[in-house]
Tab-separated table of N, CA, C and O in Angstrom:
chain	number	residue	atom	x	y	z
A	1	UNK	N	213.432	40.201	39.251
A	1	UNK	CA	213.944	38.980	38.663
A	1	UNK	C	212.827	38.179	37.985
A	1	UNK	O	213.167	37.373	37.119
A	2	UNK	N	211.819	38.286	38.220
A	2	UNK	CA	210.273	37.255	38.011
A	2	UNK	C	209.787	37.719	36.980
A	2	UNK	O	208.993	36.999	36.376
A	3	UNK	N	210.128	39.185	36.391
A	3	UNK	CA	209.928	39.565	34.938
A	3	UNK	C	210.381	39.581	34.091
A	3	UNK	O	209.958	39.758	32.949
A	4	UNK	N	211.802	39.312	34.659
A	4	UNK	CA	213.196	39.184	33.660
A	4	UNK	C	212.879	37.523	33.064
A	4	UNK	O	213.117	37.179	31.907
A	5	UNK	N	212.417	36.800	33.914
A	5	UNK	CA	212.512	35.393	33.968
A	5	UNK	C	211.491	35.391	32.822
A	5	UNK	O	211.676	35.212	31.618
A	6	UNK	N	210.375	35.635	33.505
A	6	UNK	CA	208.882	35.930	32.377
A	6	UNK	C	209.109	36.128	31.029
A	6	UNK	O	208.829	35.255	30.207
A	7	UNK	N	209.653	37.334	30.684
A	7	UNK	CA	210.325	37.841	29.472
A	7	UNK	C	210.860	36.774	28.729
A	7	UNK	O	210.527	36.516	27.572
A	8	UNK	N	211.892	36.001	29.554
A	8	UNK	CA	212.710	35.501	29.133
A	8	UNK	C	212.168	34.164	28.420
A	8	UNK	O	212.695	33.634	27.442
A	9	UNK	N	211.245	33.806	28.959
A	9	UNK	CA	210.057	32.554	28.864
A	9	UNK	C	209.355	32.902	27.950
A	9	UNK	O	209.207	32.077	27.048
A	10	UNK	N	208.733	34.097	27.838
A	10	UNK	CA	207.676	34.346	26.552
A	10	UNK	C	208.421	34.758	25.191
A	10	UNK	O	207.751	34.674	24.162
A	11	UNK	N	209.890	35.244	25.088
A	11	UNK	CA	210.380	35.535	24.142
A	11	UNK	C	210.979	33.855	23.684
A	11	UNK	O	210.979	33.526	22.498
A	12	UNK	N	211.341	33.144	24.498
A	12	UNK	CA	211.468	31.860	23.875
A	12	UNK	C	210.341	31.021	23.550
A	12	UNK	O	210.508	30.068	22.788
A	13	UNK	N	208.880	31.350	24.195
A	13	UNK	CA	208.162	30.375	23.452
A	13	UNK	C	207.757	30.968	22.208
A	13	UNK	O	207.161	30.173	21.480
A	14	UNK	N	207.956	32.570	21.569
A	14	UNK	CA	207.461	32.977	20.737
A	14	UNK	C	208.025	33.074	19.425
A	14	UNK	O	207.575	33.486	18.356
A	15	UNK	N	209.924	32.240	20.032
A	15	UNK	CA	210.673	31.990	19.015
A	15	UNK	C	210.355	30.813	18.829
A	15	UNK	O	210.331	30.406	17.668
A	16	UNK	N	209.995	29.864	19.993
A	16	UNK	CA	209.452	28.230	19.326
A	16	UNK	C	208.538	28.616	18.299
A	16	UNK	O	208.747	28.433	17.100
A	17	UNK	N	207.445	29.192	18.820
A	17	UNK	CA	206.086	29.415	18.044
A	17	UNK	C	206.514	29.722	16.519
A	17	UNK	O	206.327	28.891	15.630
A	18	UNK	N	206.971	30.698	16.340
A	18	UNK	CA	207.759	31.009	15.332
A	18	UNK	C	208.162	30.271	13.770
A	18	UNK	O	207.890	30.382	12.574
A	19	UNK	N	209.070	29.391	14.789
A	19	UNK	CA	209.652	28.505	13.978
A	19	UNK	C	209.231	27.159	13.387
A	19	UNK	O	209.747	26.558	12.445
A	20	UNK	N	208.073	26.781	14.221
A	20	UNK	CA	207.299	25.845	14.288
A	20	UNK	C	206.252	26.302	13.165
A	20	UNK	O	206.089	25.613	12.158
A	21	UNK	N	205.605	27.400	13.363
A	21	UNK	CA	205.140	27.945	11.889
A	21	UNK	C	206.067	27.972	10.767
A	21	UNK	O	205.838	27.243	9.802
A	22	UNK	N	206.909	28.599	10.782
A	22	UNK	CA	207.949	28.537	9.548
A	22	UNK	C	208.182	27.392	8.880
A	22	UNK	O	208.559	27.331	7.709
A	23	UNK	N	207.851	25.996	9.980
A	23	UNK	CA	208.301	24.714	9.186
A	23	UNK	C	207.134	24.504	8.420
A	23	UNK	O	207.186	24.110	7.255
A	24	UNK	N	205.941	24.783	9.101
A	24	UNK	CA	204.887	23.800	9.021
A	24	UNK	C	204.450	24.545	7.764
A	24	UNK	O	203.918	23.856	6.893
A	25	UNK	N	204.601	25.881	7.536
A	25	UNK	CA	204.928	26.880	6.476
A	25	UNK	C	205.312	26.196	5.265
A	25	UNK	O	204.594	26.005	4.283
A	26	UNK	N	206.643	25.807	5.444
A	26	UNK	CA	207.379	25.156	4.209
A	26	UNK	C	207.037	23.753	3.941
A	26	UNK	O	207.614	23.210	2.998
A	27	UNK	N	206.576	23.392	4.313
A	27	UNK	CA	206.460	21.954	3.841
A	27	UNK	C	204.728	21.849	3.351
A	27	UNK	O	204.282	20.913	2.689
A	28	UNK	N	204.118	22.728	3.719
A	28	UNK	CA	202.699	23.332	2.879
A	28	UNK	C	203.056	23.601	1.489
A	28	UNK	O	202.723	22.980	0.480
A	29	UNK	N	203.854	24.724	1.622
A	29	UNK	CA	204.358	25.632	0.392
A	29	UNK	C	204.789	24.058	-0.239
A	29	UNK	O	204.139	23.728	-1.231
A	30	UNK	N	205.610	23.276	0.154
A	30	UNK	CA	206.484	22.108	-0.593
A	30	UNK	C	205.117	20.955	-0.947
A	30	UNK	O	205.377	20.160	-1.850
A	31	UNK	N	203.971	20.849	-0.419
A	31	UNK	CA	203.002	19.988	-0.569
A	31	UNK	C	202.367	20.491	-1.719
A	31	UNK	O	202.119	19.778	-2.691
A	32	UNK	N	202.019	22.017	-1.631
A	32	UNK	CA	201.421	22.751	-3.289
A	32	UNK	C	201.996	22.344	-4.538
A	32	UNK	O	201.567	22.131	-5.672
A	33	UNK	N	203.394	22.296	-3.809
A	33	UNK	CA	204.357	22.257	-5.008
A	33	UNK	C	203.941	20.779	-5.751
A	33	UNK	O	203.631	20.747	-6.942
A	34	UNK	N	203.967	19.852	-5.102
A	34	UNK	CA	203.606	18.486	-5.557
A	34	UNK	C	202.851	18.623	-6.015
A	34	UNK	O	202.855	18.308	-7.205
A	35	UNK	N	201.364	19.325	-5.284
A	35	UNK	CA	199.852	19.075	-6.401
A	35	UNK	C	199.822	19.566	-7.783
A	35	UNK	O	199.247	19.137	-8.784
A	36	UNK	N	200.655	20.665	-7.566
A	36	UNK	CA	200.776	21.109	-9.109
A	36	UNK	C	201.419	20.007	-10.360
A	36	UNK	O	201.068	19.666	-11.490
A	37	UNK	N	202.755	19.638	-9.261
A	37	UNK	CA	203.694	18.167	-10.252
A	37	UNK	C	202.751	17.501	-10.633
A	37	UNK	O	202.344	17.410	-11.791
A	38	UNK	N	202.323	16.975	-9.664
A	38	UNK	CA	201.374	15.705	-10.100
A	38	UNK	C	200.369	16.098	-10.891
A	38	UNK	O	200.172	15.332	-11.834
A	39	UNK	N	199.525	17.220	-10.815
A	39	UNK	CA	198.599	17.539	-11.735
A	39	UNK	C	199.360	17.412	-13.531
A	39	UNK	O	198.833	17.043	-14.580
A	40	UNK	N	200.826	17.919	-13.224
A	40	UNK	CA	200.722	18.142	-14.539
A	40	UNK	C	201.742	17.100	-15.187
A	40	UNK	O	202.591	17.294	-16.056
A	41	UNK	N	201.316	15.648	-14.331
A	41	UNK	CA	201.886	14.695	-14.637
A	41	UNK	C	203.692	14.227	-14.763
A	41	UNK	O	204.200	13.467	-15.588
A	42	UNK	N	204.333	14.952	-13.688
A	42	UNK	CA	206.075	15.097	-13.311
A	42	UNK	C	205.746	13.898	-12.875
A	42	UNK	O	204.730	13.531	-12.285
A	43	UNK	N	206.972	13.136	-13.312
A	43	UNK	CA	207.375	12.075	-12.619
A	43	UNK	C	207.667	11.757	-11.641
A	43	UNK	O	208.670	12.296	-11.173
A	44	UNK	N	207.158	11.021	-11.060
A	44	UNK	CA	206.834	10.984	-8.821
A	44	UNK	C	208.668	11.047	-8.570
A	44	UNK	O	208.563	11.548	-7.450
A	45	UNK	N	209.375	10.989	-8.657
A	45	UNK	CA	210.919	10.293	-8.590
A	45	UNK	C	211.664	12.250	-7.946
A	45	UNK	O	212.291	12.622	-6.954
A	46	UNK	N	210.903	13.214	-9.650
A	46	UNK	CA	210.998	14.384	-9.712
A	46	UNK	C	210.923	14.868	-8.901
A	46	UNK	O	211.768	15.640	-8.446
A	47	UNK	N	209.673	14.530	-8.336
A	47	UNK	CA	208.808	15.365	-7.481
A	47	UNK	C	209.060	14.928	-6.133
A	47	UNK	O	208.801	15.648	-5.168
A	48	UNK	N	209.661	13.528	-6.007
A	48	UNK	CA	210.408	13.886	-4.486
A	48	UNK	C	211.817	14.496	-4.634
A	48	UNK	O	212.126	15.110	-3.612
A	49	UNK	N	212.548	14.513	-5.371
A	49	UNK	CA	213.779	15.399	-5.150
A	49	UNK	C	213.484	16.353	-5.089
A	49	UNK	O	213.760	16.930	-4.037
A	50	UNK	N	212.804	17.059	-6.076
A	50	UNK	CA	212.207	18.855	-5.988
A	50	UNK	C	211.639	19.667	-4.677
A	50	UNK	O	211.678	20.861	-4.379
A	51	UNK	N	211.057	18.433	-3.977
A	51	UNK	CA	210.184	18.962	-2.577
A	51	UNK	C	210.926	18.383	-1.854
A	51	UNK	O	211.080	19.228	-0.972
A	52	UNK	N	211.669	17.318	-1.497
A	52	UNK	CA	211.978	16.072	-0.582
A	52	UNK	C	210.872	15.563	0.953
A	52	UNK	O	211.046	15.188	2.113
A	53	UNK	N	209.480	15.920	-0.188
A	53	UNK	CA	208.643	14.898	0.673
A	53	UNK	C	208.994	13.273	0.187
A	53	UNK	O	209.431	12.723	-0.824
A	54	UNK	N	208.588	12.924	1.360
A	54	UNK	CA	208.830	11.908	1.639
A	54	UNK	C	207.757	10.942	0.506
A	54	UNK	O	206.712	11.475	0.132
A	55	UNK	N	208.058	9.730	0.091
A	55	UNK	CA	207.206	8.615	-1.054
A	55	UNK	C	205.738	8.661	-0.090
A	55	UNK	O	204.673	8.684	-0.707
A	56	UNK	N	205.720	8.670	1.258
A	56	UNK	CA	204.526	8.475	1.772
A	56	UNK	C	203.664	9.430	1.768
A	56	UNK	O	202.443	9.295	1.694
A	57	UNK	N	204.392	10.630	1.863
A	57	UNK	CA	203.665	11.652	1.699
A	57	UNK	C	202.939	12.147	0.330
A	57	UNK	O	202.056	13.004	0.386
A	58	UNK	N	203.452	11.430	-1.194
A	58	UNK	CA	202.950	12.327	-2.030
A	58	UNK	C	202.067	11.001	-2.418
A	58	UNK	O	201.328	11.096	-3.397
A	59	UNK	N	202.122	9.559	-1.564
A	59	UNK	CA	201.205	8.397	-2.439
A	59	UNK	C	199.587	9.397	-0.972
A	59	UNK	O	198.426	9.314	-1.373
A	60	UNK	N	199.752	9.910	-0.003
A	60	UNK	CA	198.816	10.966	0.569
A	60	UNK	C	198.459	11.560	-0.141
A	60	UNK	O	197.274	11.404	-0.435
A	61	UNK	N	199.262	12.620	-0.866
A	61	UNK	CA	198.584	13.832	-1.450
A	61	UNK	C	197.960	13.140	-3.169
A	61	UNK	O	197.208	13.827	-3.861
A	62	UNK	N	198.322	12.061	-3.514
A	62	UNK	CA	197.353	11.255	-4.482
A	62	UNK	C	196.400	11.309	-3.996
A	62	UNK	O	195.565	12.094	-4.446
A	63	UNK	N	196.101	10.512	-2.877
A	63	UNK	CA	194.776	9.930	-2.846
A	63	UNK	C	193.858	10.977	-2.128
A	63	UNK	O	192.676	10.717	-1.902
A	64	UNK	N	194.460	12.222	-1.759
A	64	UNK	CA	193.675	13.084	-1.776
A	64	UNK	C	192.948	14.131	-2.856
A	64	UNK	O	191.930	14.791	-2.647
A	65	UNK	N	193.802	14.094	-4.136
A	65	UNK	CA	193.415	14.616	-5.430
A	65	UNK	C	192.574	13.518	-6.147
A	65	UNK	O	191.708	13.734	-6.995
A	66	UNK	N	192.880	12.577	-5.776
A	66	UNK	CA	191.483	11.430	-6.126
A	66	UNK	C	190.166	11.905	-5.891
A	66	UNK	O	189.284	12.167	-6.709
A	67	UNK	N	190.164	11.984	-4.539
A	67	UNK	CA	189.329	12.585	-3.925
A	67	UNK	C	188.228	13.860	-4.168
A	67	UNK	O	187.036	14.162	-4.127
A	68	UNK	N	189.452	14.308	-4.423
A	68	UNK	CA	188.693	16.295	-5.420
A	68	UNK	C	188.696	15.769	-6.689
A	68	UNK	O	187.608	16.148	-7.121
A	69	UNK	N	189.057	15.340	-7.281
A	69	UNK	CA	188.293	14.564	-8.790
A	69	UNK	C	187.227	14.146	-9.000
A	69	UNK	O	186.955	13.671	-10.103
């Protein structure tokens, strides 16, 4: 029973694990997406519907391309 249980424990934290990458995945992939918008001057409005980051997040990813400028 104590391996069944085990099993049962490591196959669910490895579906958390998983999925928790997958998000953190997409919303990377969705943050690129912005640097490119913004590089090539899309209108911020655009560029949150296109990604649906959030206004706080892309006045962030400004002032981090400030930064690398």
């Amino acid at each position: 029973k104590w391996e069944r249980d085990w099993n049962s424990n490591m196959h669910y934290a490895e579906e958390t694990g998983m999925k928790k990458g997958m998000k953190k995945g997409m919303k990377e992939g969705r943050k690129e997406v912005a640097i490119k918008m913004l590089q090539e001057k899309i209108d911020e409005e655009i560029i949150l519907k296109v990604t649906n980051l959030k206004s706080e997040e892309i006045e962030k990813i400004k002032q981090e391309l400030k930064i690398k400028l």
